[in-house]
Tab-separated table of C-alpha atoms and ligand atoms in Angstrom:
chain	number	residue	atom	x	y	z
A	1239	MET	CA	-17.556	6.995	-24.036
A	1240	GLY	CA	-16.800	7.168	-20.325
A	1241	LYS	CA	-14.699	9.694	-18.518
A	1242	PRO	CA	-10.960	9.775	-19.049
A	1243	LEU	CA	-8.691	8.986	-16.083
A	1244	SER	CA	-7.897	11.975	-13.824
A	1245	LEU	CA	-5.526	11.698	-10.907
A	1246	TYR	CA	-4.687	14.127	-8.179
A	1247	ASP	CA	-1.033	15.219	-8.480
A	1248	ASN	CA	0.373	16.583	-5.271
A	1249	TYR	CA	3.249	18.347	-7.048
A	1250	THR	CA	0.942	20.709	-8.925
A	1251	ARG	CA	-1.831	20.251	-6.344
A	1252	THR	CA	-4.310	19.701	-9.138
A	1253	LEU	CA	-6.532	16.977	-10.458
A	1254	ARG	CA	-4.979	16.298	-13.854
A	1255	ARG	CA	-5.902	14.124	-16.749
A	1256	PHE	CA	-3.549	11.187	-16.884
A	1257	GLU	CA	-1.692	10.921	-20.145
A	1258	PRO	CA	1.115	8.358	-20.250
A	1259	LEU	CA	4.530	9.712	-21.055
A	1260	HIS	CA	5.087	6.924	-23.542
A	1261	PRO	CA	1.767	6.326	-25.293
A	1262	GLY	CA	1.389	2.678	-26.123
A	1263	GLY	CA	4.369	1.789	-23.920
A	1264	GLU	CA	4.465	0.881	-20.277
A	1265	VAL	CA	3.375	3.268	-17.558
A	1266	GLY	CA	6.231	3.690	-15.104
A	1267	LEU	CA	5.136	3.505	-11.460
A	1268	TYR	CA	7.427	3.729	-8.482
A	1269	THR	CA	6.074	3.154	-4.919
A	1270	CYS	CA	8.126	3.482	-1.786
A	1271	GLY	CA	8.251	0.107	-0.129
A	1272	PRO	CA	8.529	-0.999	3.495
A	1273	THR	CA	11.362	-0.453	5.942
A	1274	VAL	CA	11.993	-4.036	6.959
A	1275	TYR	CA	13.064	-3.549	10.553
A	1276	ASP	CA	9.709	-4.764	11.886
A	1277	TYR	CA	6.338	-6.061	10.688
A	1278	GLN	CA	4.289	-3.615	8.640
A	1279	HIS	CA	1.068	-2.420	10.304
A	1280	ILE	CA	-2.315	-2.225	8.698
A	1281	GLY	CA	-1.715	1.482	8.191
A	1282	ASN	CA	1.222	0.795	5.934
A	1283	PHE	CA	-0.997	-1.634	4.122
A	1284	ARG	CA	-3.556	1.018	3.519
A	1285	THR	CA	-1.010	2.810	1.367
A	1286	PHE	CA	0.020	-0.369	-0.406
A	1287	LEU	CA	-3.668	-1.089	-1.101
A	1288	PHE	CA	-4.156	2.345	-2.584
A	1289	GLU	CA	-1.181	1.749	-4.861
A	1290	ASP	CA	-2.509	-1.647	-5.895
A	1291	LEU	CA	-5.819	-0.033	-6.758
A	1292	LEU	CA	-4.048	2.618	-8.735
A	1293	LYS	CA	-2.278	-0.023	-10.727
A	1294	ARG	CA	-5.492	-1.909	-11.414
A	1295	VAL	CA	-7.255	1.305	-12.462
A	1296	LEU	CA	-4.398	2.073	-14.893
A	1297	ARG	CA	-4.880	-1.375	-16.367
A	1298	TRP	CA	-8.691	-0.926	-16.565
A	1299	ASN	CA	-7.789	2.023	-18.819
A	1300	GLY	CA	-5.737	-0.154	-21.124
A	1301	HIS	CA	-2.300	0.665	-19.810
A	1302	ARG	CA	0.473	-1.858	-19.102
A	1303	VAL	CA	2.261	-0.913	-15.850
A	1304	ARG	CA	5.880	-1.359	-14.958
A	1305	HIS	CA	5.768	-1.221	-11.208
A	1306	VAL	CA	8.918	-0.861	-9.178
A	1307	MET	CA	8.949	-1.143	-5.375
A	1308	ASN	CA	11.964	-0.830	-3.140
A	1309	ILE	CA	12.669	-2.616	0.076
A	1310	THR	CA	14.417	-0.246	2.496
A	1311	ASP	CA	16.856	-2.541	4.271
A	1312	VAL	CA	19.429	0.082	5.192
A	1313	GLY	CA	19.748	3.779	5.947
A	1314	HIS	CA	16.321	4.736	7.251
A	1315	LEU	CA	17.197	6.540	10.480
A	1316	THR	CA	14.895	6.818	13.433
A	1317	SER	CA	14.859	10.554	13.069
A	1318	ASP	CA	14.218	12.518	9.861
A	1319	ALA	CA	16.910	14.934	10.957
A	1320	ASP	CA	19.616	12.424	10.099
A	1321	THR	CA	20.700	12.153	13.685
A	1322	GLY	CA	18.960	9.019	14.896
A	1323	GLU	CA	20.032	5.420	14.651
A	1324	ASP	CA	19.549	3.165	11.577
A	1325	LYS	CA	16.220	1.415	12.109
A	1326	MET	CA	17.727	-1.832	10.885
A	1327	GLU	CA	20.561	-1.910	13.429
A	1328	LYS	CA	18.048	-0.984	16.090
A	1329	GLY	CA	15.683	-3.746	15.003
A	1330	ALA	CA	18.563	-6.197	15.046
A	1331	ARG	CA	19.384	-5.329	18.612
A	1332	ARG	CA	15.749	-5.580	19.642
A	1333	THR	CA	15.375	-9.058	18.228
A	1334	GLY	CA	18.853	-10.442	18.938
A	1335	ARG	CA	19.287	-11.295	15.227
A	1336	SER	CA	21.561	-9.787	12.602
A	1337	ALA	CA	20.370	-6.833	10.448
A	1338	TRP	CA	20.550	-9.097	7.423
A	1339	GLU	CA	18.438	-11.734	9.124
A	1340	ILE	CA	15.687	-9.352	10.143
A	1341	ALA	CA	15.697	-7.827	6.648
A	1342	ALA	CA	14.956	-11.272	5.164
A	1343	LEU	CA	12.426	-12.129	7.882
A	1344	TYR	CA	10.356	-8.935	7.617
A	1345	THR	CA	10.564	-8.849	3.837
A	1346	ASP	CA	9.025	-12.340	3.690
A	1347	ALA	CA	6.355	-11.434	6.230
A	1348	PHE	CA	5.532	-8.303	4.234
A	1349	LEU	CA	5.165	-10.226	0.969
A	1350	GLU	CA	3.039	-12.790	2.614
A	1351	GLU	CA	0.644	-10.234	4.012
A	1352	MET	CA	0.560	-8.384	0.654
A	1353	ARG	CA	-0.694	-11.634	-0.932
A	1354	LEU	CA	-3.291	-12.155	1.804
A	1355	LEU	CA	-4.682	-8.728	0.750
A	1356	ASN	CA	-4.656	-9.663	-2.947
A	1357	ILE	CA	-2.028	-6.972	-3.613
A	1358	GLU	CA	-0.226	-7.898	-6.746
A	1359	ASP	CA	3.563	-8.296	-6.648
A	1360	PRO	CA	5.436	-5.397	-8.254
A	1361	THR	CA	7.118	-5.996	-11.596
A	1362	ILE	CA	10.452	-5.307	-9.925
A	1363	LEU	CA	11.201	-5.502	-6.160
A	1364	CYS	CA	14.594	-4.092	-5.408
A	1365	ARG	CA	16.567	-3.930	-2.178
A	1366	ALA	CA	18.585	-0.930	-1.244
A	1367	THR	CA	21.499	-3.142	-0.164
A	1368	ASP	CA	21.667	-4.626	-3.628
A	1369	HIS	CA	22.084	-1.164	-5.123
A	1370	VAL	CA	24.793	0.466	-3.121
A	1371	ALA	CA	27.070	0.934	-6.187
A	1372	GLU	CA	24.281	2.806	-7.982
A	1373	GLN	CA	23.732	5.030	-4.975
A	1374	ILE	CA	27.420	5.822	-4.628
A	1375	ASP	CA	27.581	6.680	-8.391
A	1376	PHE	CA	24.544	8.925	-7.972
A	1377	ILE	CA	26.082	10.809	-5.061
A	1378	ALA	CA	29.347	11.192	-6.988
A	1379	GLN	CA	27.493	12.787	-9.832
A	1380	ILE	CA	25.721	15.320	-7.770
A	1381	GLU	CA	28.914	16.010	-5.857
A	1382	ALA	CA	30.600	16.776	-9.180
A	1383	LYS	CA	27.889	19.332	-9.783
A	1384	GLY	CA	28.531	21.062	-6.483
A	1385	TYR	CA	25.512	20.096	-4.508
A	1386	THR	CA	27.189	18.429	-1.617
A	1387	TYR	CA	29.370	19.078	1.435
A	1388	ARG	CA	31.139	17.045	3.951
A	1389	THR	CA	30.725	17.022	7.739
A	1390	SER	CA	32.434	14.792	10.276
A	1391	ASP	CA	29.579	12.299	10.039
A	1392	GLY	CA	28.715	12.203	6.363
A	1393	ILE	CA	28.172	13.766	2.954
A	1394	TYR	CA	25.166	16.134	2.888
A	1395	PHE	CA	22.991	17.639	0.197
A	1396	ASP	CA	23.041	21.449	0.258
A	1397	THR	CA	19.396	22.415	-0.213
A	1398	SER	CA	20.218	26.131	-0.541
A	1399	LYS	CA	21.600	25.349	-3.973
A	1400	GLN	CA	18.126	24.738	-5.246
A	1401	PRO	CA	15.761	27.709	-5.435
A	1402	ASP	CA	12.703	25.547	-5.666
A	1403	TYR	CA	13.754	22.970	-3.058
A	1404	GLY	CA	10.671	21.930	-1.087
A	1405	PHE	CA	8.101	22.842	-3.744
A	1406	LEU	CA	6.262	19.491	-3.469
A	1407	ALA	CA	5.542	20.177	0.203
A	1408	ARG	CA	5.274	23.962	-0.286
A	1409	LEU	CA	7.961	24.177	2.398
A	1410	ASP	CA	8.490	27.586	3.885
A	1411	LYS	CA	12.268	27.610	3.599
A	1412	GLU	CA	12.771	31.155	4.991
A	1413	GLY	CA	10.545	30.294	7.947
A	1414	LEU	CA	12.485	27.115	8.646
A	1415	GLU	CA	15.778	28.954	8.357
A	1416	ALA	CA	14.671	31.790	10.623
A	1417	GLY	CA	13.246	29.420	13.193
A	1418	LYS	CA	16.063	26.939	13.215
A	1419	ARG	CA	17.018	25.792	16.608
A	1420	VAL	CA	20.566	25.474	17.791
A	1421	ASP	CA	20.778	21.749	17.213
A	1422	LEU	CA	21.753	21.865	13.534
A	1423	GLY	CA	25.000	20.067	14.240
A	1424	GLU	CA	27.320	20.619	11.334
A	1425	LYS	CA	24.469	20.861	8.871
A	1426	ARG	CA	24.376	24.205	7.081
A	1427	HIS	CA	20.581	24.423	6.750
A	1428	PRO	CA	17.718	22.707	8.521
A	1429	THR	CA	16.522	21.047	5.334
A	1430	ASP	CA	19.958	19.636	4.280
A	1431	PHE	CA	20.022	15.865	4.408
A	1432	ALA	CA	22.498	13.012	4.438
A	1433	LEU	CA	23.469	11.231	1.219
A	1434	TRP	CA	26.119	9.069	2.812
A	1435	LYS	CA	26.736	8.496	6.507
A	1436	PHE	CA	30.112	7.377	7.870
A	1437	SER	CA	30.309	4.354	10.162
A	1438	PRO	CA	30.920	5.735	13.613
A	1439	PRO	CA	34.658	5.940	14.342
A	1440	GLY	CA	35.962	2.760	15.952
A	1441	GLU	CA	32.637	0.924	15.409
A	1442	ARG	CA	31.756	-1.773	12.877
A	1443	ARG	CA	28.255	-1.596	11.652
A	1444	GLN	CA	26.553	-4.788	10.482
A	1445	MET	CA	25.789	-3.087	7.169
A	1446	GLU	CA	28.551	-0.938	5.813
A	1447	TRP	CA	30.348	-0.376	2.543
A	1448	ASP	CA	33.423	1.334	1.183
A	1449	SER	CA	32.906	4.521	-0.765
A	1450	PRO	CA	34.976	7.380	-2.173
A	1451	TRP	CA	34.174	9.314	0.973
A	1452	GLY	CA	34.858	6.628	3.601
A	1453	ARG	CA	33.251	3.534	5.017
A	1454	GLY	CA	29.616	3.853	5.826
A	1455	PHE	CA	26.145	3.508	4.400
A	1456	PRO	CA	23.777	5.382	2.090
A	1457	GLY	CA	21.059	7.764	3.312
A	1458	TRP	CA	17.459	6.626	2.937
A	1459	HIS	CA	16.331	9.120	0.166
A	1460	ILE	CA	19.156	8.318	-2.179
A	1461	GLU	CA	18.074	4.690	-2.570
A	1462	CYS	CA	14.775	5.707	-4.138
A	1463	SER	CA	16.265	8.272	-6.556
A	1464	ALA	CA	18.901	5.755	-7.646
A	1465	MET	CA	16.688	2.704	-7.963
A	1466	ALA	CA	13.837	4.611	-9.633
A	1467	GLU	CA	16.203	5.976	-12.234
A	1468	LYS	CA	17.788	2.603	-12.780
A	1469	TYR	CA	14.522	0.832	-13.527
A	1470	LEU	CA	12.335	3.614	-14.851
A	1471	GLY	CA	14.627	6.428	-15.996
A	1472	PRO	CA	14.801	9.903	-14.436
A	1473	TRP	CA	11.426	10.919	-15.776
A	1474	PHE	CA	8.543	8.483	-15.452
A	1475	ASP	CA	4.771	8.617	-14.928
A	1476	ILE	CA	3.795	8.178	-11.295
A	1477	HIS	CA	5.499	8.107	-7.904
A	1478	CYS	CA	3.608	7.134	-4.751
A	1479	GLY	CA	3.956	6.736	-1.075
A	1480	GLY	CA	2.156	7.667	2.163
A	1481	GLU	CA	1.386	11.303	3.018
A	1482	ASP	CA	4.238	11.378	5.549
A	1483	HIS	CA	6.656	11.210	2.653
A	1484	ILE	CA	5.650	14.563	1.257
A	1485	PRO	CA	7.740	16.967	3.410
A	1486	VAL	CA	10.985	15.035	3.680
A	1487	HIS	CA	11.485	11.764	1.791
A	1488	HIS	CA	9.824	12.701	-1.522
A	1489	THR	CA	11.004	16.262	-1.292
A	1490	ASN	CA	14.555	14.985	-1.030
A	1491	GLU	CA	14.147	12.434	-3.801
A	1492	ILE	CA	13.097	15.264	-6.091
A	1493	ALA	CA	15.992	17.449	-5.006
A	1494	GLN	CA	18.546	14.724	-5.736
A	1495	THR	CA	17.121	13.830	-9.135
A	1496	GLN	CA	16.725	17.468	-10.062
A	1497	ALA	CA	20.407	18.011	-9.209
A	1498	LYS	CA	21.514	15.006	-11.244
A	1499	ALA	CA	19.129	14.856	-14.171
A	1500	GLY	CA	17.144	18.107	-14.164
A	1501	THR	CA	13.757	16.420	-13.710
A	1502	ARG	CA	11.290	16.137	-10.829
A	1503	LEU	CA	11.449	12.370	-11.282
A	1504	ALA	CA	7.741	11.723	-11.794
A	1505	ASN	CA	4.984	13.408	-13.742
A	1506	PHE	CA	2.449	12.665	-11.016
A	1507	TRP	CA	3.152	12.549	-7.275
A	1508	MET	CA	0.349	10.734	-5.478
A	1509	HIS	CA	-0.018	10.009	-1.714
A	1510	GLY	CA	-2.106	7.717	0.345
A	1511	TYR	CA	-3.495	9.396	3.438
A	1512	PHE	CA	-3.095	7.801	6.858
A	1513	LEU	CA	-5.040	5.168	8.610
A	1514	LEU	CA	-5.629	6.358	12.123
A	1515	MET	CA	-6.243	4.282	15.158
A	1516	ASN	CA	-8.537	5.931	17.661
A	1517	ASP	CA	-7.905	9.130	15.744
A	1518	ALA	CA	-4.172	8.895	16.464
A	1519	LYS	CA	-1.183	7.765	14.393
A	1520	MET	CA	-0.669	4.015	14.424
A	1521	ALA	CA	2.274	3.390	16.710
A	1522	LYS	CA	3.611	0.567	18.815
A	1523	SER	CA	3.923	2.801	21.848
A	1524	ALA	CA	0.180	3.659	21.766
A	1525	GLY	CA	-0.634	-0.078	21.869
A	1526	GLY	CA	-2.281	0.271	18.457
A	1527	PHE	CA	0.064	-1.728	16.296
A	1528	LEU	CA	-2.132	-4.135	14.304
A	1529	ARG	CA	-0.933	-6.450	11.563
A	1530	VAL	CA	-2.939	-8.101	8.891
A	1531	ALA	CA	-2.063	-11.299	10.665
A	1532	SER	CA	-3.599	-9.900	13.903
A	1533	LEU	CA	-6.906	-9.440	12.145
A	1534	VAL	CA	-6.789	-12.960	10.761
A	1535	GLU	CA	-6.051	-14.311	14.255
A	1536	LYS	CA	-9.157	-12.595	15.487
A	1537	GLY	CA	-11.205	-14.438	12.845
A	1538	TYR	CA	-11.473	-11.724	10.172
A	1539	ASP	CA	-10.716	-12.272	6.618
A	1540	ALA	CA	-7.648	-10.359	5.416
A	1541	LEU	CA	-9.795	-9.234	2.495
A	1542	ALA	CA	-12.294	-7.651	4.934
A	1543	TYR	CA	-9.521	-5.148	5.533
A	1544	ARG	CA	-9.177	-4.618	1.759
A	1545	TYR	CA	-12.953	-4.071	1.645
A	1546	LEU	CA	-12.735	-1.558	4.505
A	1547	CYS	CA	-10.101	0.415	2.659
A	1548	LEU	CA	-12.371	0.505	-0.393
A	1549	THR	CA	-14.926	2.362	1.646
A	1550	GLY	CA	-12.681	5.415	2.157
A	1551	HIS	CA	-11.145	7.676	-0.505
A	1552	TYR	CA	-7.391	7.413	-0.501
A	1553	ARG	CA	-7.010	11.206	-0.111
A	1554	SER	CA	-8.841	11.250	3.215
A	1555	GLN	CA	-7.572	9.793	6.428
A	1556	LEU	CA	-9.443	6.780	7.595
A	1557	ASN	CA	-10.068	5.969	11.264
A	1558	PHE	CA	-9.846	2.288	12.022
A	1559	THR	CA	-12.502	0.861	14.387
A	1560	TRP	CA	-13.513	-2.723	15.078
A	1561	ASP	CA	-17.130	-1.771	14.216
A	1562	ALA	CA	-15.999	-0.558	10.804
A	1563	LEU	CA	-14.086	-3.889	10.289
A	1564	ASP	CA	-17.152	-5.867	11.350
A	1565	ALA	CA	-19.230	-4.015	8.839
A	1566	ALA	CA	-16.603	-4.605	6.161
A	1567	GLN	CA	-16.526	-8.323	6.920
A	1568	THR	CA	-20.303	-8.411	6.592
A	1569	GLY	CA	-20.183	-6.520	3.312
A	1570	LEU	CA	-17.493	-8.864	1.956
A	1571	ASP	CA	-19.457	-11.958	3.072
A	1572	ARG	CA	-22.628	-10.735	1.488
A	1573	MET	CA	-20.927	-9.758	-1.753
A	1574	ARG	CA	-19.230	-13.098	-2.033
A	1575	SER	CA	-22.268	-15.246	-1.239
A	1576	GLY	CA	-24.423	-13.000	-3.490
A	1577	PHE	CA	-21.943	-13.467	-6.305
A	1578	HIS	CA	-21.870	-17.215	-5.855
A	1579	ALA	CA	-25.653	-17.426	-5.804
A	1580	LEU	CA	-25.711	-15.985	-9.310
A	1581	ALA	CA	-25.746	-18.639	-12.034
A	1582	ALA	CA	-22.693	-18.386	-14.235
A	1583	ASP	CA	-22.864	-18.420	-18.052
A	1584	ALA	CA	-19.678	-18.217	-19.954
A	1585	GLY	CA	-21.460	-16.450	-22.775
A	1586	ALA	CA	-22.773	-13.587	-20.608
A	1587	HIS	CA	-21.322	-10.124	-20.939
A	1588	PRO	CA	-21.008	-7.407	-18.324
A	1589	ASP	CA	-23.738	-4.769	-18.435
A	1590	ALA	CA	-22.312	-1.901	-20.550
A	1591	ALA	CA	-24.112	0.902	-18.723
A	1592	LEU	CA	-22.912	-0.299	-15.287
A	1593	VAL	CA	-19.360	-0.846	-16.581
A	1594	GLU	CA	-19.351	2.717	-17.798
A	1595	ARG	CA	-20.584	4.091	-14.496
A	1596	PHE	CA	-18.040	2.032	-12.543
A	1597	GLY	CA	-15.346	3.273	-14.931
A	1598	ASP	CA	-16.411	6.883	-14.448
A	1599	GLU	CA	-16.097	6.526	-10.624
A	1600	ILE	CA	-12.679	4.942	-10.640
A	1601	ASN	CA	-11.421	7.362	-13.287
A	1602	ASP	CA	-12.478	10.234	-10.991
A	1603	ASP	CA	-9.256	10.008	-8.969
A	1604	LEU	CA	-9.974	6.443	-7.825
A	1605	ASN	CA	-13.367	7.033	-6.265
A	1606	LEU	CA	-13.559	3.476	-4.918
A	1607	PRO	CA	-16.351	4.152	-2.377
A	1608	ARG	CA	-18.631	5.206	-5.180
A	1609	ALA	CA	-17.450	2.372	-7.447
A	1610	LEU	CA	-18.247	-0.068	-4.660
A	1611	ALA	CA	-21.815	1.325	-4.532
A	1612	VAL	CA	-22.085	0.581	-8.269
A	1613	ALA	CA	-20.899	-2.950	-7.588
A	1614	TRP	CA	-23.755	-3.372	-5.037
A	1615	GLU	CA	-26.215	-2.073	-7.605
A	1616	ALA	CA	-24.917	-4.694	-10.067
A	1617	LEU	CA	-25.352	-7.413	-7.527
A	1618	ARG	CA	-28.856	-6.471	-6.459
A	1619	GLY	CA	-30.351	-5.172	-9.694
A	1620	ASP	CA	-32.896	-6.966	-11.823
A	1621	ARG	CA	-30.681	-7.846	-14.756
A	1622	PRO	CA	-30.322	-11.533	-15.635
A	1623	ALA	CA	-28.211	-13.361	-13.045
A	1624	ALA	CA	-25.426	-14.341	-15.474
A	1625	VAL	CA	-25.058	-10.669	-16.588
A	1626	ARG	CA	-24.855	-9.531	-12.965
A	1627	ARG	CA	-22.246	-12.081	-12.302
A	1628	ALA	CA	-20.202	-11.108	-15.350
A	1629	THR	CA	-20.445	-7.466	-14.407
A	1630	LEU	CA	-19.233	-8.075	-10.859
A	1631	ALA	CA	-16.379	-10.258	-12.112
A	1632	ARG	CA	-15.299	-7.388	-14.352
A	1633	PHE	CA	-15.455	-4.916	-11.425
A	1634	ASP	CA	-13.456	-7.296	-9.253
A	1635	GLU	CA	-10.490	-6.937	-11.584
A	1636	VAL	CA	-10.155	-3.494	-9.891
A	1637	LEU	CA	-11.689	-4.224	-6.448
A	1638	GLY	CA	-9.490	-7.318	-5.993
A	1639	LEU	CA	-11.880	-9.021	-3.559
A	1640	GLY	CA	-11.235	-12.379	-5.170
A	1641	LEU	CA	-14.958	-13.016	-5.646
A	1642	ALA	CA	-14.601	-15.781	-8.244
A	1643	ALA	CA	-11.826	-17.543	-6.424
A	1644	TRP	CA	-13.710	-17.746	-3.092
A	1645	THR	CA	-15.314	-20.965	-2.118
A	1646	PRO	CA	-17.644	-21.164	0.865
A	1647	GLN	CA	-15.711	-22.425	3.861
A	1648	VAL	CA	-16.883	-25.696	5.233
A	1649	PRO	CA	-16.080	-25.959	8.889
A	1650	ASP	CA	-15.089	-29.236	10.354
A	1651	VAL	CA	-18.624	-30.443	10.998
A	1652	PRO	CA	-19.341	-33.763	12.730
A	1653	ASP	CA	-21.234	-36.262	10.536
A	1654	ASP	CA	-24.386	-36.264	12.697
A	1655	VAL	CA	-24.594	-32.496	12.640
A	1656	ARG	CA	-24.058	-32.408	8.866
A	1657	ALA	CA	-26.877	-35.047	8.503
A	1658	LEU	CA	-29.217	-32.812	10.594
A	1659	ALA	CA	-28.368	-29.823	8.438
A	1660	GLU	CA	-28.887	-31.702	5.186
A	1661	ALA	CA	-32.243	-33.003	6.540
A	1662	ARG	CA	-33.238	-29.424	7.436
A	1663	ALA	CA	-32.215	-28.049	4.086
A	1664	ALA	CA	-34.303	-30.750	2.406
A	1665	ALA	CA	-37.262	-29.984	4.649
A	1666	ARG	CA	-37.011	-26.287	3.751
A	1667	ARG	CA	-36.849	-27.043	0.081
A	1668	ALA	CA	-40.006	-29.153	0.451
A	1669	LYS	CA	-41.544	-26.323	2.521
A	1670	ARG	CA	-42.045	-28.666	5.503
A	1671	TRP	CA	-41.617	-25.799	7.906
A	1672	ASP	CA	-42.449	-27.587	11.156
A	1673	GLU	CA	-39.932	-30.227	10.467
A	1674	ALA	CA	-37.334	-27.585	9.452
A	1675	ASP	CA	-37.927	-25.739	12.771
A	1676	ARG	CA	-37.609	-28.974	14.751
A	1677	LEU	CA	-34.334	-29.805	13.013
A	1678	ARG	CA	-32.993	-26.267	13.629
A	1679	ALA	CA	-33.741	-26.729	17.339
A	1680	ALA	CA	-31.912	-30.132	17.283
A	1681	LEU	CA	-28.913	-28.428	15.708
A	1682	ALA	CA	-29.012	-25.702	18.368
A	1683	THR	CA	-29.039	-28.344	21.105
A	1684	ALA	CA	-25.959	-29.867	19.467
A	1685	GLY	CA	-24.320	-26.418	19.636
A	1686	TRP	CA	-24.634	-25.408	15.985
A	1687	GLU	CA	-26.283	-22.551	14.209
A	1688	MET	CA	-27.510	-22.902	10.701
A	1689	GLU	CA	-27.684	-19.899	8.420
A	1690	ASP	CA	-29.849	-20.006	5.298
A	1691	ARG	CA	-28.260	-18.451	2.285
A	1692	PRO	CA	-29.399	-17.989	-1.235
A	1693	ASP	CA	-26.723	-20.444	-2.349
A	1694	GLY	CA	-27.344	-23.124	0.293
A	1695	TYR	CA	-26.591	-22.879	4.006
A	1696	GLY	CA	-23.765	-22.140	6.378
A	1697	LEU	CA	-23.021	-23.750	9.716
A	1698	LYS	CA	-21.260	-22.169	12.560
A	1699	ARG	CA	-20.648	-23.069	16.194
A	1700	LYS	CA	-22.805	-21.140	18.615
B	2583	AMP	P1	7.754	2.477	6.185
B	2583	AMP	O1	7.788	1.012	6.390
B	2583	AMP	O2	7.731	3.302	7.409
B	2583	AMP	O3	8.814	2.882	5.186
B	2583	AMP	O4	6.340	2.790	5.454
B	2583	AMP	C1	5.786	2.083	4.395
B	2583	AMP	C2	4.668	2.824	3.756
B	2583	AMP	O5	3.550	3.053	4.651
B	2583	AMP	C3	5.016	4.282	3.349
B	2583	AMP	O6	4.516	4.537	2.067
B	2583	AMP	C4	4.445	5.134	4.416
B	2583	AMP	O7	4.240	6.403	3.949
B	2583	AMP	C5	3.167	4.377	4.709
B	2583	AMP	N1	2.531	4.635	5.987
B	2583	AMP	C6	3.127	4.692	7.242
B	2583	AMP	N2	2.200	4.805	8.235
B	2583	AMP	C7	0.995	4.823	7.632
B	2583	AMP	C8	-0.360	4.933	8.114
B	2583	AMP	N3	-0.697	5.038	9.392
B	2583	AMP	N4	-1.364	4.909	7.192
B	2583	AMP	C9	-1.092	4.780	5.865
B	2583	AMP	N5	0.159	4.672	5.381
B	2583	AMP	C10	1.182	4.716	6.190
B	2584	ZN	ZN1	11.137	6.165	-1.299
């Protein structure tokens, strides 16, 4: 018997054994999705990869997962203090398109890049703008319980009404209160946040709705509380997002749901730690905004980035470097070609001892770096080839590197070059080394480099 699944819960700040709230039923998983005002960068995708791995690990443990992800297409302001502009309206201005158009454009781009990374689609993908009625209803219910107040620009949540507000982030409320600077506006406390913002007087926003309080749009946090409850109920298994969500977004989701339903929404709160670029936050302004598509344009495999993310634990920050990506690409290439060099046998079973060790690593709070080392052991060990192949195929259900689906890429090779390569491969097989060397030189003169692989050969331009 291997180790049971343990996950690190940021609410209790402990590594806890994972027991589903509904044994035998579906595990409820909510992950905060992208704000679709721009492309997602590879940092964002590190968090989505962590969540995908979590889902696969849950399945490895025999659970069925109901995964809900939102698309934030309204209400996410440029400042966490509820004073900035809506990122969508700003993105619309930047691109000269409507807010609705950019939402569709960047949602599609996001989903396409998710698929390039072998990230599975969520069970339910829900847009904030499709759930405005639910958000209004949610706000009305917490208003009825006395948690809200009105200012000239919106309806706010009064965080002083909750003694344990900020517990997730271990916020120092007194410290924040004492140190508050003048610029609170009409907010009563620094941690109070907008539930509903009014459209600016005399202005028509591209995205706005009528509400009992006036025309406007929902705040960012309320969308997640409302949609999570709609699709998973107010008490479900796991809620995830990036580490930046701990002090504000997730803290406020918990506050809202606690006010309405008396729960902290999820039994486990898990966070993916940041991908850094040159040890700094990934930001456009720093010239470090990389997309999955940018890596592909440079000739990397999207899955090399997935491989790179497997080499770091999700609870540590990971510094992105091109050297690290090169190493990941090499690792991926070797694992793929090694896998394909192993003879398949439909009757072969994975090696039980290796499967147990792999399971122990992933069940230890998703220790993918160590699980990856077990995968290498499986590939290189001295077990029969078909067993090694079956073992790796089983591991790949979690790793998601698409090993079985991969086929060696055949570049567009001219016929005469192909003929030289075939002749050289035949010479090598017959151990006619002089002839093989002569043919390699002829290929080089033609501008091609031939790489000998266990499963055949590769050709690339020099
Ligand atoms: P956003 O589109 O800003 O709503 O972010 C989408 C997801 O990416 C959220 O879960 C964020 O917490 C996460 N995220 C943002 N920046 C990074 C980063 N540099 N590394 C890892 N995750 C990030
Ligand atoms: Zn959220």
